[in-house]
Tab-separated table of N, CA and C in Angstrom:
chain	number	residue	atom	x	y	z
A	1	MET	N	-3.656	-42.785	40.958
A	1	MET	CA	-4.058	-42.622	39.571
A	1	MET	C	-5.367	-41.855	39.474
A	2	LYS	N	-6.293	-42.122	40.408
A	2	LYS	CA	-7.575	-41.424	40.391
A	2	LYS	C	-7.376	-39.929	40.614
A	3	LYS	N	-6.396	-39.576	41.458
A	3	LYS	CA	-6.129	-38.155	41.713
A	3	LYS	C	-5.624	-37.463	40.446
A	4	VAL	N	-4.773	-38.140	39.699
A	4	VAL	CA	-4.242	-37.572	38.461
A	4	VAL	C	-5.367	-37.372	37.452
A	5	ALA	N	-6.226	-38.385	37.312
A	5	ALA	CA	-7.353	-38.279	36.389
A	5	ALA	C	-8.279	-37.147	36.808
A	6	PHE	N	-8.537	-37.033	38.117
A	6	PHE	CA	-9.399	-35.975	38.632
A	6	PHE	C	-8.797	-34.601	38.315
A	7	LEU	N	-7.480	-34.448	38.544
A	7	LEU	CA	-6.819	-33.172	38.263
A	7	LEU	C	-6.855	-32.843	36.764
A	8	LEU	N	-6.705	-33.855	35.917
A	8	LEU	CA	-6.800	-33.628	34.479
A	8	LEU	C	-8.192	-33.156	34.072
A	9	VAL	N	-9.219	-33.770	34.639
A	9	VAL	CA	-10.601	-33.372	34.337
A	9	VAL	C	-10.851	-31.948	34.802
A	10	ILE	N	-10.398	-31.609	36.004
A	10	ILE	CA	-10.573	-30.249	36.534
A	10	ILE	C	-9.819	-29.246	35.646
A	11	GLY	N	-8.593	-29.573	35.268
A	11	GLY	CA	-7.819	-28.684	34.397
A	11	GLY	C	-8.493	-28.477	33.059
A	12	LEU	N	-9.013	-29.540	32.482
A	12	LEU	CA	-9.722	-29.439	31.211
A	12	LEU	C	-10.970	-28.582	31.345
A	13	ALA	N	-11.713	-28.789	32.415
A	13	ALA	CA	-12.932	-28.001	32.638
A	13	ALA	C	-12.603	-26.523	32.804
A	14	LEU	N	-11.541	-26.228	33.542
A	14	LEU	CA	-11.164	-24.819	33.730
A	14	LEU	C	-10.690	-24.192	32.425
A	15	SER	N	-9.932	-24.929	31.615
A	15	SER	CA	-9.478	-24.359	30.351
A	15	SER	C	-10.639	-24.133	29.403
A	16	CYS	N	-11.627	-25.010	29.410
A	16	CYS	CA	-12.804	-24.832	28.554
A	16	CYS	C	-13.631	-23.649	29.010
A	17	SER	N	-13.770	-23.487	30.324
A	17	SER	CA	-14.582	-22.373	30.809
A	17	SER	C	-13.913	-21.042	30.502
A	18	LYS	N	-12.575	-21.004	30.558
A	18	LYS	CA	-11.885	-19.767	30.216
A	18	LYS	C	-12.087	-19.441	28.738
A	19	LYS	N	-12.022	-20.444	27.854
A	19	LYS	CA	-12.225	-20.200	26.420
A	19	LYS	C	-13.622	-19.647	26.177
A	20	THR	N	-14.627	-20.203	26.845
A	20	THR	CA	-15.994	-19.716	26.694
A	20	THR	C	-16.089	-18.265	27.139
A	21	GLU	N	-15.398	-17.943	28.243
A	21	GLU	CA	-15.441	-16.575	28.749
A	21	GLU	C	-14.881	-15.590	27.723
A	22	THR	N	-13.774	-15.945	27.050
A	22	THR	CA	-13.192	-15.021	26.084
A	22	THR	C	-14.020	-14.952	24.803
A	23	GLN	N	-14.947	-15.865	24.633
A	23	GLN	CA	-15.783	-15.880	23.444
A	23	GLN	C	-17.081	-15.090	23.627
A	24	LYS	N	-17.249	-14.431	24.751
A	24	LYS	CA	-18.466	-13.656	24.962
A	24	LYS	C	-18.598	-12.592	23.873
A	25	PRO	N	-19.795	-12.441	23.325
A	25	PRO	CA	-19.988	-11.479	22.224
A	25	PRO	C	-19.513	-10.056	22.548
A	26	GLU	N	-19.789	-9.571	23.738
A	26	GLU	CA	-19.393	-8.199	24.061
A	26	GLU	C	-17.876	-8.058	24.129
A	27	THR	N	-17.206	-9.092	24.613
A	27	THR	CA	-15.739	-9.079	24.657
A	27	THR	C	-15.180	-9.070	23.240
A	28	LEU	N	-15.744	-9.908	22.378
A	28	LEU	CA	-15.284	-9.978	20.996
A	28	LEU	C	-15.555	-8.670	20.251
A	29	LYS	N	-16.712	-8.085	20.478
A	29	LYS	CA	-17.021	-6.792	19.848
A	29	LYS	C	-16.018	-5.732	20.273
A	30	ALA	N	-15.667	-5.735	21.558
A	30	ALA	CA	-14.684	-4.768	22.055
A	30	ALA	C	-13.327	-4.987	21.387
A	31	GLU	N	-12.960	-6.250	21.157
A	31	GLU	CA	-11.706	-6.546	20.469
A	31	GLU	C	-11.722	-5.989	19.043
A	32	VAL	N	-12.843	-6.134	18.358
A	32	VAL	CA	-12.945	-5.650	16.977
A	32	VAL	C	-12.921	-4.117	16.958
A	33	PHE	N	-13.626	-3.471	17.890
A	33	PHE	CA	-13.563	-2.007	17.981
A	33	PHE	C	-12.114	-1.555	18.185
A	34	LYS	N	-11.385	-2.266	19.052
A	34	LYS	CA	-9.987	-1.919	19.302
A	34	LYS	C	-9.148	-2.141	18.048
A	35	ALA	N	-9.386	-3.229	17.330
A	35	ALA	CA	-8.645	-3.476	16.085
A	35	ALA	C	-8.876	-2.335	15.095
A	36	GLU	N	-10.128	-1.888	14.984
A	36	GLU	CA	-10.441	-0.759	14.090
A	36	GLU	C	-9.674	0.492	14.524
A	37	ALA	N	-9.667	0.778	15.821
A	37	ALA	CA	-8.976	1.967	16.324
A	37	ALA	C	-7.468	1.857	16.094
A	38	ASP	N	-6.896	0.679	16.364
A	38	ASP	CA	-5.463	0.476	16.153
A	38	ASP	C	-5.107	0.608	14.667
A	39	PHE	N	-5.965	0.093	13.820
A	39	PHE	CA	-5.796	0.178	12.368
A	39	PHE	C	-5.760	1.650	11.939
A	40	LYS	N	-6.759	2.412	12.380
A	40	LYS	CA	-6.825	3.844	12.042
A	40	LYS	C	-5.597	4.582	12.579
A	41	ASN	N	-5.227	4.316	13.828
A	41	ASN	CA	-4.086	5.003	14.437
A	41	ASN	C	-2.783	4.688	13.702
A	42	LEU	N	-2.616	3.440	13.271
A	42	LEU	CA	-1.411	3.085	12.523
A	42	LEU	C	-1.384	3.808	11.173
A	43	SER	N	-2.555	3.966	10.548
A	43	SER	CA	-2.597	4.679	9.263
A	43	SER	C	-2.162	6.127	9.443
A	44	GLN	N	-2.443	6.694	10.600
A	44	GLN	CA	-2.066	8.087	10.851
A	44	GLN	C	-0.596	8.218	11.246
A	45	SER	N	-0.066	7.215	11.950
A	45	SER	CA	1.322	7.315	12.406
A	45	SER	C	2.341	6.752	11.418
A	46	LYS	N	1.996	5.674	10.712
A	46	LYS	CA	2.954	5.016	9.812
A	46	LYS	C	2.550	5.059	8.350
A	47	GLY	N	1.375	5.579	8.063
A	47	GLY	CA	0.928	5.681	6.679
A	47	GLY	C	-0.098	4.627	6.316
A	48	ILE	N	-0.835	4.953	5.276
A	48	ILE	CA	-1.938	4.102	4.834
A	48	ILE	C	-1.435	2.742	4.360
A	49	ALA	N	-0.360	2.718	3.566
A	49	ALA	CA	0.157	1.450	3.033
A	49	ALA	C	0.540	0.500	4.155
A	50	GLN	N	1.257	1.003	5.147
A	50	GLN	CA	1.692	0.144	6.255
A	50	GLN	C	0.505	-0.369	7.061
A	51	ALA	N	-0.467	0.485	7.303
A	51	ALA	CA	-1.629	0.077	8.094
A	51	ALA	C	-2.444	-0.987	7.365
A	52	PHE	N	-2.689	-0.769	6.072
A	52	PHE	CA	-3.473	-1.748	5.326
A	52	PHE	C	-2.724	-3.070	5.171
A	53	TYR	N	-1.412	-3.027	5.163
A	53	TYR	CA	-0.614	-4.246	5.112
A	53	TYR	C	-0.645	-4.968	6.463
A	54	THR	N	-0.420	-4.241	7.522
A	54	THR	CA	-0.337	-4.825	8.864
A	54	THR	C	-1.634	-5.492	9.283
A	55	PHE	N	-2.749	-4.874	8.979
A	55	PHE	CA	-4.038	-5.398	9.442
A	55	PHE	C	-4.711	-6.338	8.443
A	56	ALA	N	-4.046	-6.639	7.326
A	56	ALA	CA	-4.620	-7.530	6.320
A	56	ALA	C	-4.366	-8.993	6.675
A	57	ASP	N	-5.402	-9.806	6.530
A	57	ASP	CA	-5.248	-11.249	6.554
A	57	ASP	C	-4.479	-11.626	5.284
A	58	SER	N	-3.837	-12.786	5.287
A	58	SER	CA	-3.064	-13.183	4.104
A	58	SER	C	-3.935	-13.281	2.851
A	59	ASN	N	-5.230	-13.504	3.024
A	59	ASN	CA	-6.154	-13.613	1.887
A	59	ASN	C	-7.040	-12.381	1.727
A	60	ALA	N	-6.628	-11.266	2.263
A	60	ALA	CA	-7.443	-10.053	2.231
A	60	ALA	C	-7.708	-9.578	0.814
A	61	VAL	N	-8.873	-8.936	0.653
A	61	VAL	CA	-9.273	-8.332	-0.615
A	61	VAL	C	-9.836	-6.949	-0.304
A	62	ILE	N	-9.431	-5.968	-1.097
A	62	ILE	CA	-10.038	-4.648	-0.985
A	62	ILE	C	-10.662	-4.290	-2.333
A	63	LYS	N	-11.757	-3.570	-2.274
A	63	LYS	CA	-12.443	-3.106	-3.484
A	63	LYS	C	-12.231	-1.599	-3.567
A	64	ARG	N	-11.687	-1.157	-4.662
A	64	ARG	CA	-11.393	0.260	-4.820
A	64	ARG	C	-11.940	0.773	-6.143
A	65	GLU	N	-11.355	1.829	-6.673
A	65	GLU	CA	-11.867	2.530	-7.849
A	65	GLU	C	-12.388	1.583	-8.930
A	66	ASN	N	-13.504	1.971	-9.524
A	66	ASN	CA	-14.090	1.223	-10.638
A	66	ASN	C	-14.307	-0.256	-10.312
A	67	ASP	N	-14.635	-0.535	-9.081
A	67	ASP	CA	-14.889	-1.907	-8.628
A	67	ASP	C	-13.700	-2.836	-8.821
A	68	THR	N	-12.510	-2.296	-8.767
A	68	THR	CA	-11.305	-3.097	-8.876
A	68	THR	C	-11.065	-3.841	-7.573
A	69	LEU	N	-10.774	-5.146	-7.681
A	69	LEU	CA	-10.442	-5.950	-6.511
A	69	LEU	C	-8.926	-6.116	-6.442
A	70	ILE	N	-8.365	-5.822	-5.280
A	70	ILE	CA	-6.938	-6.007	-5.050
A	70	ILE	C	-6.821	-7.113	-4.015
A	71	GLN	N	-6.146	-8.194	-4.393
A	71	GLN	CA	-6.106	-9.392	-3.556
A	71	GLN	C	-4.716	-9.639	-3.002
A	72	GLY	N	-4.661	-9.941	-1.702
A	72	GLY	CA	-3.405	-10.303	-1.054
A	72	GLY	C	-2.714	-9.126	-0.401
A	73	LYS	N	-2.047	-9.406	0.713
A	73	LYS	CA	-1.369	-8.375	1.503
A	73	LYS	C	-0.368	-7.565	0.685
A	74	GLU	N	0.478	-8.257	-0.066
A	74	GLU	CA	1.528	-7.561	-0.824
A	74	GLU	C	0.919	-6.654	-1.894
A	75	ASN	N	-0.090	-7.137	-2.588
A	75	ASN	CA	-0.737	-6.318	-3.618
A	75	ASN	C	-1.440	-5.110	-3.008
A	76	ILE	N	-2.018	-5.291	-1.831
A	76	ILE	CA	-2.668	-4.170	-1.144
A	76	ILE	C	-1.625	-3.126	-0.754
A	77	LYS	N	-0.495	-3.588	-0.216
A	77	LYS	CA	0.567	-2.649	0.160
A	77	LYS	C	1.103	-1.929	-1.075
A	78	ASN	N	1.300	-2.669	-2.171
A	78	ASN	CA	1.772	-2.046	-3.419
A	78	ASN	C	0.780	-1.007	-3.927
A	79	TYR	N	-0.503	-1.321	-3.856
A	79	TYR	CA	-1.538	-0.380	-4.294
A	79	TYR	C	-1.419	0.932	-3.508
A	80	TYR	N	-1.319	0.823	-2.178
A	80	TYR	CA	-1.259	2.027	-1.357
A	80	TYR	C	0.126	2.674	-1.324
A	81	SER	N	1.127	2.030	-1.930
A	81	SER	CA	2.456	2.634	-2.016
A	81	SER	C	2.558	3.624	-3.172
A	82	ASN	N	1.513	3.720	-3.977
A	82	ASN	CA	1.452	4.694	-5.066
A	82	ASN	C	1.664	6.097	-4.485
A	83	PRO	N	2.498	6.917	-5.117
A	83	PRO	CA	2.765	8.265	-4.593
A	83	PRO	C	1.514	9.099	-4.305
A	84	LYS	N	0.421	8.858	-5.034
A	84	LYS	CA	-0.780	9.661	-4.788
A	84	LYS	C	-1.345	9.448	-3.385
A	85	PHE	N	-0.955	8.349	-2.724
A	85	PHE	CA	-1.441	8.085	-1.369
A	85	PHE	C	-0.480	8.576	-0.293
A	86	GLN	N	0.708	9.030	-0.696
A	86	GLN	CA	1.710	9.445	0.284
A	86	GLN	C	1.283	10.688	1.060
A	87	LYS	N	0.512	11.561	0.422
A	87	LYS	CA	0.056	12.779	1.095
A	87	LYS	C	-1.421	12.687	1.471
A	88	ALA	N	-1.924	11.472	1.524
A	88	ALA	CA	-3.335	11.273	1.882
A	88	ALA	C	-3.434	10.796	3.326
A	89	SER	N	-4.598	11.013	3.892
A	89	SER	CA	-4.886	10.488	5.223
A	89	SER	C	-6.348	10.055	5.253
A	90	VAL	N	-6.635	9.153	6.155
A	90	VAL	CA	-8.006	8.675	6.289
A	90	VAL	C	-8.303	8.462	7.767
A	91	ILE	N	-9.489	8.862	8.149
A	91	ILE	CA	-9.962	8.592	9.504
A	91	ILE	C	-11.319	7.910	9.395
A	92	TRP	N	-11.604	7.070	10.340
A	92	TRP	CA	-12.885	6.363	10.337
A	92	TRP	C	-13.190	5.870	11.727
A	93	LYS	N	-14.441	5.540	11.920
A	93	LYS	CA	-14.878	4.964	13.185
A	93	LYS	C	-16.101	4.104	12.893
A	94	PRO	N	-16.085	2.872	13.378
A	94	PRO	CA	-17.257	2.022	13.133
A	94	PRO	C	-18.465	2.502	13.922
A	95	ASP	N	-19.609	2.468	13.276
A	95	ASP	CA	-20.875	2.742	13.947
A	95	ASP	C	-21.499	1.452	14.465
A	96	PHE	N	-21.063	0.330	13.897
A	96	PHE	CA	-21.686	-0.948	14.220
A	96	PHE	C	-20.664	-2.071	14.104
A	97	VAL	N	-20.741	-3.019	15.028
A	97	VAL	CA	-19.918	-4.224	14.992
A	97	VAL	C	-20.813	-5.410	15.295
A	98	ALA	N	-20.676	-6.479	14.515
A	98	ALA	CA	-21.353	-7.747	14.803
A	98	ALA	C	-20.309	-8.848	14.704
A	99	VAL	N	-20.459	-9.859	15.557
A	99	VAL	CA	-19.525	-10.979	15.598
A	99	VAL	C	-20.308	-12.264	15.407
A	100	SER	N	-19.741	-13.192	14.637
A	100	SER	CA	-20.396	-14.477	14.416
A	100	SER	C	-20.529	-15.249	15.730
A	101	ASN	N	-21.462	-16.164	15.771
A	101	ASN	CA	-21.707	-16.938	16.986
A	101	ASN	C	-20.481	-17.700	17.458
A	102	ASP	N	-19.664	-18.173	16.536
A	102	ASP	CA	-18.475	-18.924	16.948
A	102	ASP	C	-17.263	-18.021	17.196
A	103	GLY	N	-17.410	-16.718	16.991
A	103	GLY	CA	-16.335	-15.771	17.288
A	103	GLY	C	-15.202	-15.748	16.274
A	104	SER	N	-15.403	-16.323	15.102
A	104	SER	CA	-14.320	-16.386	14.120
A	104	SER	C	-14.354	-15.242	13.105
A	105	LEU	N	-15.534	-14.663	12.889
A	105	LEU	CA	-15.689	-13.575	11.921
A	105	LEU	C	-16.470	-12.427	12.540
A	106	ALA	N	-16.225	-11.241	12.010
A	106	ALA	CA	-16.964	-10.061	12.458
A	106	ALA	C	-17.075	-9.113	11.279
A	107	TYR	N	-18.001	-8.179	11.387
A	107	TYR	CA	-18.043	-7.123	10.383
A	107	TYR	C	-18.348	-5.809	11.063
A	108	THR	N	-17.872	-4.756	10.422
A	108	THR	CA	-18.082	-3.400	10.917
A	108	THR	C	-18.528	-2.530	9.754
A	109	TYR	N	-19.196	-1.442	10.108
A	109	TYR	CA	-19.446	-0.403	9.113
A	109	TYR	C	-19.538	0.923	9.842
A	110	GLY	N	-19.277	1.975	9.091
A	110	GLY	CA	-19.300	3.306	9.675
A	110	GLY	C	-18.930	4.345	8.628
A	111	LYS	N	-18.520	5.507	9.114
A	111	LYS	CA	-18.189	6.626	8.237
A	111	LYS	C	-16.676	6.809	8.174
A	112	PHE	N	-16.216	7.287	7.019
A	112	PHE	CA	-14.803	7.633	6.870
A	112	PHE	C	-14.689	9.006	6.236
A	113	VAL	N	-13.535	9.622	6.441
A	113	VAL	CA	-13.171	10.872	5.777
A	113	VAL	C	-11.770	10.682	5.214
A	114	TRP	N	-11.655	10.787	3.896
A	114	TRP	CA	-10.397	10.639	3.181
A	114	TRP	C	-9.961	12.030	2.744
A	115	THR	N	-8.741	12.401	3.087
A	115	THR	CA	-8.209	13.711	2.713
A	115	THR	C	-6.944	13.507	1.889
A	116	SER	N	-6.878	14.185	0.757
A	116	SER	CA	-5.683	14.103	-0.081
A	116	SER	C	-5.344	15.490	-0.595
A	117	SER	N	-4.108	15.626	-1.036
A	117	SER	CA	-3.650	16.901	-1.595
A	117	SER	C	-3.294	16.710	-3.049
A	118	ASP	N	-3.657	17.693	-3.868
A	118	ASP	CA	-3.277	17.625	-5.280
A	118	ASP	C	-1.852	18.149	-5.441
A	119	SER	N	-1.380	18.233	-6.669
A	119	SER	CA	0.005	18.641	-6.928
A	119	SER	C	0.305	20.071	-6.479
A	120	LEU	N	-0.730	20.885	-6.342
A	120	LEU	CA	-0.553	22.272	-5.880
A	120	LEU	C	-0.715	22.405	-4.367
A	121	GLY	N	-0.984	21.299	-3.701
A	121	GLY	CA	-1.155	21.329	-2.255
A	121	GLY	C	-2.573	21.615	-1.800
A	122	ASN	N	-3.510	21.699	-2.741
A	122	ASN	CA	-4.910	21.921	-2.380
A	122	ASN	C	-5.498	20.623	-1.806
A	123	LYS	N	-6.136	20.751	-0.673
A	123	LYS	CA	-6.705	19.571	-0.028
A	123	LYS	C	-8.110	19.297	-0.546
A	124	LYS	N	-8.357	18.023	-0.745
A	124	LYS	CA	-9.681	17.556	-1.147
A	124	LYS	C	-10.135	16.542	-0.109
A	125	GLU	N	-11.401	16.632	0.228
A	125	GLU	CA	-11.945	15.736	1.248
A	125	GLU	C	-13.092	14.927	0.658
A	126	PHE	N	-13.044	13.639	0.906
A	126	PHE	CA	-14.093	12.730	0.450
A	126	PHE	C	-14.670	12.025	1.660
A	127	LYS	N	-15.974	12.023	1.760
A	127	LYS	CA	-16.642	11.350	2.871
A	127	LYS	C	-17.426	10.167	2.325
A	128	GLY	N	-17.517	9.137	3.113
A	128	GLY	CA	-18.271	7.979	2.676
A	128	GLY	C	-18.493	6.993	3.804
A	129	ARG	N	-18.923	5.823	3.421
A	129	ARG	CA	-19.180	4.737	4.371
A	129	ARG	C	-18.267	3.565	4.026
A	130	PHE	N	-17.831	2.875	5.049
A	130	PHE	CA	-17.002	1.696	4.844
A	130	PHE	C	-17.712	0.470	5.403
A	131	HIS	N	-17.273	-0.669	4.923
A	131	HIS	CA	-17.744	-1.963	5.414
A	131	HIS	C	-16.529	-2.880	5.423
A	132	THR	N	-16.209	-3.433	6.572
A	132	THR	CA	-15.039	-4.293	6.710
A	132	THR	C	-15.458	-5.622	7.311
A	133	VAL	N	-14.910	-6.705	6.780
A	133	VAL	CA	-15.113	-8.042	7.339
A	133	VAL	C	-13.801	-8.458	7.986
A	134	TRP	N	-13.890	-8.902	9.221
A	134	TRP	CA	-12.733	-9.276	10.026
A	134	TRP	C	-12.718	-10.776	10.298
A	135	LYS	N	-11.513	-11.333	10.378
A	135	LYS	CA	-11.336	-12.744	10.713
A	135	LYS	C	-10.402	-12.832	11.913
A	136	ARG	N	-10.823	-13.600	12.901
A	136	ARG	CA	-9.980	-13.780	14.078
A	136	ARG	C	-8.880	-14.777	13.740
A	137	GLN	N	-7.657	-14.387	14.027
A	137	GLN	CA	-6.501	-15.217	13.730
A	137	GLN	C	-6.275	-16.237	14.856
A	138	LYS	N	-5.442	-17.225	14.599
A	138	LYS	CA	-5.157	-18.260	15.601
A	138	LYS	C	-4.592	-17.664	16.879
A	139	ASP	N	-3.861	-16.550	16.772
A	139	ASP	CA	-3.278	-15.914	17.956
A	139	ASP	C	-4.252	-14.961	18.657
A	140	GLY	N	-5.496	-14.877	18.161
A	140	GLY	CA	-6.505	-14.039	18.794
A	140	GLY	C	-6.636	-12.645	18.210
A	141	ARG	N	-5.668	-12.237	17.399
A	141	ARG	CA	-5.756	-10.907	16.780
A	141	ARG	C	-6.793	-10.939	15.660
A	142	TRP	N	-7.308	-9.756	15.321
A	142	TRP	CA	-8.281	-9.612	14.233
A	142	TRP	C	-7.587	-8.995	13.036
A	143	LYS	N	-7.796	-9.579	11.860
A	143	LYS	CA	-7.282	-9.055	10.595
A	143	LYS	C	-8.452	-8.953	9.623
A	144	TYR	N	-8.412	-7.953	8.767
A	144	TYR	CA	-9.528	-7.831	7.821
A	144	TYR	C	-9.313	-8.775	6.640
A	145	VAL	N	-10.438	-9.287	6.136
A	145	VAL	CA	-10.414	-10.121	4.928
A	145	VAL	C	-11.110	-9.411	3.769
A	146	TRP	N	-11.880	-8.377	4.077
A	146	TRP	CA	-12.587	-7.597	3.053
A	146	TRP	C	-12.697	-6.164	3.531
A	147	ASP	N	-12.376	-5.238	2.631
A	147	ASP	CA	-12.550	-3.826	2.961
A	147	ASP	C	-12.940	-3.107	1.688
């Protein structure tokens, strides 16, 4: 019985130490940088609506034109399904990432370039700064809760 208890204690200690290792700030920051890159890449390959839907937490909120808040994954996807976004593209890269001490939340900010075409095919480019708040999901993936 003592051997079983000893093995349980050792197993528990090893599982706790592994969790601590994955919670290292630099590891978590790298995960968030990767989530940002995957998010951007999906927007380029599958479209803006799909990317914003895929990377949204179920309670996500985005702030857009005239300080309008769009709440929820489905509403965000519907917003970006508007035909005016079908010929648009966006690229971005975070300049900064910070992760909370407990590893559950993170935020990023950086520059973006939004390109769209008008009805005549003329391209317009808008540059700006973004700020995104990320929440780590139970499965370890990062989803945005604010953009």
